[in-house]
Amino acid sequence: MDKETGKAFDFGLFKRLLEHANPYRFTFYGVALAAILISAFAVLTPILVGDIVDVAIKAKDADKLLFYTMAMLGVLLGEVISQLAFNYYANWLGESVIKDIRIALFQKMIGFKMKYFDNSSIGVLVTRAVADMQRIGEIFSQGFFVIVSDLLKMLVVAIVMLVMSWKLALLVFSLLPIILYATRVFQKAMKIAFIEVRAQVSSLNSFVQERLTGMKIVQLFNREAIEKEKFREINEKHQNAWLKTVWYNSIFFPIAEIVSAITIGLIVWYGGLQNVANISSDEYGTVFSFIMLSGMLFRPLRQIADKFNTLQMGMVAANRVFKILDTDSHISNEGTFEKEDVKGDIKFSDVHFGYVENEEVLHGISFDVKAGETMAIVGATGAGKSTIINLLNRFYEINSGTILVDGVDIKDYKLSSLRSKIAVVLQDVFLFADTIANNISLKDESITLEDIENAAKQIGVHEFIASLPGGYGYNVKERGTMLSSGQRQLISFLRAYVSNPSVLILDEATSSIDTYSEQLIQKATDKITEGRTSIIIAHRLATIKKADKILVMDSGNIVEMGTHKELLKKGGYYWNLYEAQFLTEEVA
């Protein structure tokens, strides 16, 4: 919102927000009506006070005093009921609107390309989906409607003042320009301050989220003192941003209080002087009414300035959220092709791809895998092995070339249909803070607990799961920290297996895995690859030797292709790789 820093209010952005309130327009109108009633009841109170002084007390009429007192009681009761309805439904409307926007935001984010997440801070995205959303809700609950209600109240008060005594009214109005100017300056200053506040909040959230997630690295490399100092600096910037808003408040509100006090003094002095000198037709009750009315005229101005801060913070937050909603970073899903019985024929033809523009990772690779075959991919780190997995799932769009599944370009497939036929077991296994059963089924209602148990028995992991407290109901906590790396890997194998994919992709790293887990993983690998097309980024010789085809990659190119025996006979790149990485394993 940098380009809008100098603007007091963005009507275009606010109009867009109001569009999200359309489904709740009757509540919107009800809140507006409550605001009108609050203004009407509020103004009636000082009028009745004036009448009590001039009509009842001055005339010493007890009946009229009782009548006006009961009338005031009725007005106060009406004001309380209107205020209650206003507060509740304004907040209800705000929460309903942000509920809808939050759902739209989350739906948008889960459809983004992987490239978007590669270049975005998770902490910032969390801030947008949580903290910024609450700020947007406050636009309705504490900002817009309160401002409208106060402005309406001020208008009604001004009219009543002019009707009661235009001379006293002009006296009061003469001081309004001072507070109006102060309010305007205050609003502009706070606008800039709140943009800085939101930026610092995002930085703070991002820093804390990343350090907590990577706490093991922080402690392993003795980074506690360094990270503490970094946090102190970021926290200090956050504090200074907030203190700037406190400073502006500290200047504005005393000015508003002084102007209000001067106004009351002038009313008492001028009204009293006119009555003492008998040169005014204004009654004492009018002076009493004006003292109350002046407070009702100036108090909303102070509140409006404060609520305008809330409104501006909400608008800054809304702008940030809408920027994400307007981001065009999704994989095109214009394909309409769906196929239930995908065989699993895969063909890459002259595929070029780069994560960064003008920096290719794959340089025109071509290969094919027949249905039911197992292809192993080997090569040094950075050769492009994992990139092939990403492209087959359409996590990224290729620069040129074609990728076919069963003879159909993957771009022609409906995205959900394509991905439902491909299961992936990644090297870095991610588990949600949930039960083992839910991590396996991902809460797919078509996958029952019985299906999960049967699948676990088939790939040999049922005993391991059953031995855990609660079995399949065991909560693995955030990122599966309650399980070892080998156990997490087994869960991911089972998750892939129960989805019954046509194409299976494995990144089957076994580093830091105990011998028992590795044996289970080998058994699971043999079972889940049986009879289906499998692409394996191979880290173990046993898997490579069993593969129908081995793809040897180096720096984004396919340098060799063939079976294990064929490639060894060539004595080329694969032989060198085999000698360096796998020969000791075979000897062992």
Coordinates of C-alpha atoms in Angstrom, one line a residue, residues 218-493:
V218 CA 19.8 -23.0 15.9
Q219 CA 20.8 -25.1 18.9
L220 CA 23.0 -27.5 17.0
F221 CA 25.2 -24.6 15.7
N222 CA 25.1 -22.6 18.9
R223 CA 23.2 -19.8 17.3
E224 CA 21.2 -18.9 20.4
A225 CA 23.0 -15.6 21.2
I226 CA 23.2 -14.5 17.5
E227 CA 19.5 -15.2 16.9
K228 CA 18.6 -13.5 20.2
E229 CA 20.4 -10.3 19.0
K230 CA 18.6 -10.5 15.7
F231 CA 15.3 -10.9 17.4
R232 CA 16.1 -7.9 19.7
E233 CA 16.8 -5.7 16.7
I234 CA 13.6 -6.8 14.9
N235 CA 11.6 -6.5 18.1
E236 CA 13.0 -3.0 18.7
K237 CA 11.9 -1.9 15.2
H238 CA 8.4 -3.3 16.0
Q239 CA 8.4 -1.4 19.3
N240 CA 9.4 1.8 17.6
A241 CA 6.7 1.5 15.0
W242 CA 4.1 1.1 17.7
L243 CA 5.6 3.9 19.8
K244 CA 5.2 6.3 16.8
T245 CA 1.4 5.7 16.9
V246 CA 1.5 6.2 20.7
W247 CA 3.3 9.5 20.2
Y248 CA 0.7 10.8 17.7
N249 CA -2.1 9.8 20.1
S250 CA -0.3 11.5 23.0
I251 CA -0.3 14.8 21.0
F252 CA -3.8 14.6 19.5
F253 CA -6.0 13.7 22.4
P254 CA -4.8 16.4 24.8
I255 CA -5.4 19.0 22.1
A256 CA -8.9 17.6 21.7
E257 CA -9.5 17.7 25.4
I258 CA -8.3 21.3 25.7
V259 CA -10.5 22.5 22.9
S260 CA -13.5 20.7 24.4
A261 CA -12.8 22.3 27.9
I262 CA -12.4 25.8 26.3
T263 CA -15.7 25.3 24.5
I264 CA -17.6 24.4 27.7
G265 CA -16.0 27.4 29.5
L266 CA -17.2 29.8 26.7
I267 CA -20.7 28.4 26.8
V268 CA -21.0 28.9 30.5
W269 CA -19.4 32.4 30.4
Y270 CA -21.4 33.6 27.4
G271 CA -24.7 32.0 28.3
G272 CA -24.5 33.0 31.9
L273 CA -23.5 36.6 31.0
Q274 CA -26.4 37.0 28.6
N275 CA -28.8 35.8 31.3
V276 CA -27.3 37.9 34.0
A277 CA -27.5 41.0 31.8
N278 CA -31.0 40.0 30.7
I279 CA -30.0 40.6 27.0
S280 CA -30.8 37.0 25.9
S281 CA -34.0 35.0 25.5
D282 CA -32.0 31.8 26.1
E283 CA -33.1 30.0 29.3
Y284 CA -30.8 28.4 31.8
G285 CA -31.9 25.0 30.6
T286 CA -30.5 25.9 27.1
V287 CA -27.0 26.5 28.7
F288 CA -27.3 23.1 30.5
S289 CA -28.3 21.5 27.2
F290 CA -25.4 23.1 25.3
I291 CA -22.9 21.9 27.8
M292 CA -24.0 18.3 27.2
L293 CA -24.4 18.8 23.4
S294 CA -20.9 20.3 23.0
G295 CA -19.5 17.2 24.7
M296 CA -21.5 15.1 22.2
L297 CA -20.2 17.2 19.3
F298 CA -16.5 17.0 20.3
R299 CA -16.3 13.6 21.9
P300 CA -17.2 11.8 18.6
L301 CA -14.5 13.8 16.8
R302 CA -11.9 12.3 19.2
Q303 CA -13.5 8.8 18.8
I304 CA -13.6 9.2 15.0
A305 CA -9.9 9.9 15.0
D306 CA -9.3 6.8 17.0
K307 CA -11.7 4.7 15.0
F308 CA -10.3 6.1 11.8
N309 CA -7.0 4.6 13.0
T310 CA -8.8 1.2 13.3
L311 CA -10.3 1.7 9.8
Q312 CA -7.0 2.6 8.3
M313 CA -5.2 -0.4 9.9
G314 CA -8.0 -2.5 8.5
M315 CA -7.6 -1.0 5.1
V316 CA -3.9 -1.6 5.1
A317 CA -4.5 -5.2 6.0
A318 CA -7.3 -5.5 3.4
N319 CA -4.9 -4.2 0.7
R320 CA -2.3 -6.8 1.7
V321 CA -4.8 -9.6 1.6
F322 CA -6.3 -8.5 -1.7
K323 CA -2.8 -8.4 -3.2
I324 CA -2.6 -12.1 -2.5
L325 CA -6.1 -12.7 -3.8
D326 CA -5.2 -10.8 -7.0
T327 CA -1.9 -12.7 -7.4
D328 CA -2.0 -14.7 -10.6
S329 CA 0.4 -17.6 -9.7
H330 CA -1.6 -20.7 -10.2
I331 CA -1.1 -23.7 -12.5
S332 CA -3.5 -23.4 -15.4
N333 CA -6.3 -25.9 -14.9
E334 CA -8.1 -25.6 -18.2
G335 CA -7.7 -29.3 -19.0
T336 CA -10.9 -31.3 -19.2
F337 CA -9.6 -34.8 -19.8
E338 CA -10.3 -37.4 -17.1
K339 CA -9.6 -41.1 -17.1
E340 CA -10.4 -43.6 -14.4
D341 CA -8.1 -46.4 -15.6
V342 CA -4.8 -44.7 -16.2
K343 CA -2.3 -47.3 -17.3
G344 CA 0.8 -45.3 -16.5
D345 CA 2.7 -44.8 -19.8
I346 CA 4.9 -41.7 -19.3
K347 CA 6.8 -39.9 -22.0
F348 CA 9.0 -36.8 -21.7
S349 CA 9.9 -35.2 -25.1
D350 CA 12.5 -32.5 -25.3
V351 CA 11.5 -31.0 -22.0
H352 CA 13.2 -27.7 -21.0
F353 CA 12.6 -26.1 -17.6
G354 CA 14.1 -23.6 -15.2
Y355 CA 13.0 -22.4 -11.8
V356 CA 14.4 -19.0 -12.6
E357 CA 14.0 -17.2 -15.9
N358 CA 17.0 -17.7 -18.3
E359 CA 18.5 -20.3 -15.9
E360 CA 17.6 -23.8 -17.2
V361 CA 17.7 -26.8 -14.9
L362 CA 16.6 -29.4 -17.5
H363 CA 18.1 -29.0 -21.0
G364 CA 15.7 -30.8 -23.3
I365 CA 15.4 -34.2 -21.7
S366 CA 13.5 -37.1 -23.3
F367 CA 12.6 -40.6 -22.0
D368 CA 9.7 -42.9 -21.7
V369 CA 8.4 -45.4 -19.1
K370 CA 6.0 -48.1 -20.1
A371 CA 3.1 -49.0 -17.9
G372 CA 4.2 -51.2 -15.0
E373 CA 7.9 -50.5 -15.5
T374 CA 10.2 -49.3 -12.7
M375 CA 12.6 -46.6 -13.7
A376 CA 15.4 -45.5 -11.3
I377 CA 16.9 -42.1 -11.6
V378 CA 20.5 -41.6 -10.4
G379 CA 22.9 -38.7 -10.4
A380 CA 24.7 -36.2 -8.3
T381 CA 22.9 -33.6 -6.2
G382 CA 21.5 -30.8 -8.4
A383 CA 21.4 -33.1 -11.5
G384 CA 17.6 -32.5 -11.9
K385 CA 16.2 -35.7 -10.5
S386 CA 13.6 -34.1 -8.1
T387 CA 12.7 -31.6 -10.9
I388 CA 11.3 -34.5 -12.9
I389 CA 9.0 -35.3 -10.1
N390 CA 7.8 -31.7 -9.7
L391 CA 7.1 -31.4 -13.4
L392 CA 5.2 -34.7 -13.7
N393 CA 2.8 -33.5 -11.0
R394 CA 2.6 -30.1 -12.6
F395 CA 3.8 -28.3 -9.6
Y396 CA 5.7 -26.1 -12.1
E397 CA 5.0 -25.4 -15.8
I398 CA 7.7 -26.5 -18.3
N399 CA 9.3 -23.9 -20.6
S400 CA 9.0 -26.1 -23.7
G401 CA 8.5 -29.7 -24.8
T402 CA 5.7 -32.1 -23.8
I403 CA 5.0 -34.6 -21.0
L404 CA 2.5 -37.3 -21.8
V405 CA 0.6 -39.7 -19.6
D406 CA -1.1 -42.5 -21.5
G407 CA -0.4 -40.5 -24.7
V408 CA -2.2 -37.4 -23.4
D409 CA -0.5 -34.1 -22.6
I410 CA -0.6 -33.5 -18.9
K411 CA -1.9 -30.0 -19.6
D412 CA -5.0 -31.5 -21.1
Y413 CA -5.8 -33.4 -17.9
K414 CA -8.0 -31.9 -15.3
L415 CA -5.4 -31.1 -12.6
S416 CA -7.2 -33.0 -9.8
S417 CA -7.6 -36.0 -12.1
L418 CA -3.9 -36.1 -13.0
R419 CA -2.7 -35.8 -9.4
S420 CA -5.1 -38.3 -8.1
K421 CA -3.4 -40.9 -10.3
I422 CA 0.1 -40.1 -9.0
A423 CA 1.3 -40.8 -5.5
V424 CA 4.6 -39.4 -4.2
V425 CA 6.8 -40.5 -1.3
L426 CA 9.2 -37.6 -0.7
Q427 CA 12.6 -37.8 1.1
D428 CA 11.5 -35.1 3.5
V429 CA 8.3 -36.6 4.9
F430 CA 5.7 -34.1 6.2
L431 CA 3.1 -35.3 8.7
F432 CA 0.3 -33.1 10.2
A433 CA -0.3 -32.8 13.9
D434 CA -3.0 -35.5 13.8
T435 CA -3.6 -39.2 14.2
I436 CA -1.7 -41.7 12.1
A437 CA -4.9 -42.8 10.4
N438 CA -5.8 -39.2 9.4
N439 CA -2.2 -38.7 8.1
I440 CA -2.6 -41.8 5.9
S441 CA -6.1 -41.1 4.6
L442 CA -5.7 -37.3 4.7
K443 CA -9.4 -37.4 5.9
D444 CA -10.5 -38.9 2.6
E445 CA -13.9 -40.4 3.6
S446 CA -13.6 -43.1 0.9
I447 CA -10.6 -44.5 2.7
T448 CA -11.8 -46.4 5.8
L449 CA -9.8 -47.5 8.8
E450 CA -10.2 -51.1 7.6
D451 CA -8.7 -50.2 4.3
I452 CA -5.7 -48.6 6.1
E453 CA -5.1 -51.6 8.3
N454 CA -5.3 -54.0 5.4
A455 CA -2.9 -51.9 3.4
A456 CA -0.5 -51.7 6.4
K457 CA -0.5 -55.5 6.7
Q458 CA 0.2 -55.9 3.0
I459 CA 3.3 -53.7 3.1
G460 CA 4.4 -55.0 6.5
V461 CA 4.0 -51.9 8.7
H462 CA 0.9 -53.0 10.7
E463 CA 2.8 -54.4 13.7
F464 CA 4.9 -51.2 14.0
I465 CA 1.7 -49.0 14.0
A466 CA -0.2 -51.3 16.4
S467 CA 2.7 -51.2 18.9
L468 CA 2.2 -47.4 19.3
P469 CA 0.0 -46.0 22.1
G470 CA -3.5 -45.8 20.6
G471 CA -2.3 -47.6 17.4
Y472 CA -3.8 -45.8 14.3
G473 CA -5.2 -43.2 16.7
Y474 CA -1.8 -42.1 17.9
N475 CA -1.2 -38.4 17.5
V476 CA 2.2 -37.8 15.8
K477 CA 2.2 -34.1 16.8
E478 CA 3.5 -31.3 14.6
R479 CA 5.5 -32.5 11.6
G480 CA 5.5 -36.0 13.1
T481 CA 8.0 -35.3 15.8
M482 CA 6.8 -38.2 17.9
L483 CA 8.1 -40.7 15.3
S484 CA 11.6 -41.5 14.1
S485 CA 12.6 -40.6 10.5
G486 CA 12.2 -44.2 9.5
Q487 CA 8.8 -44.5 11.0
R488 CA 7.7 -41.3 9.2
Q489 CA 9.0 -42.7 6.0
L490 CA 6.9 -45.9 6.5
I491 CA 3.8 -43.8 7.1
S492 CA 4.4 -41.9 3.9
F493 CA 4.7 -45.3 2.0

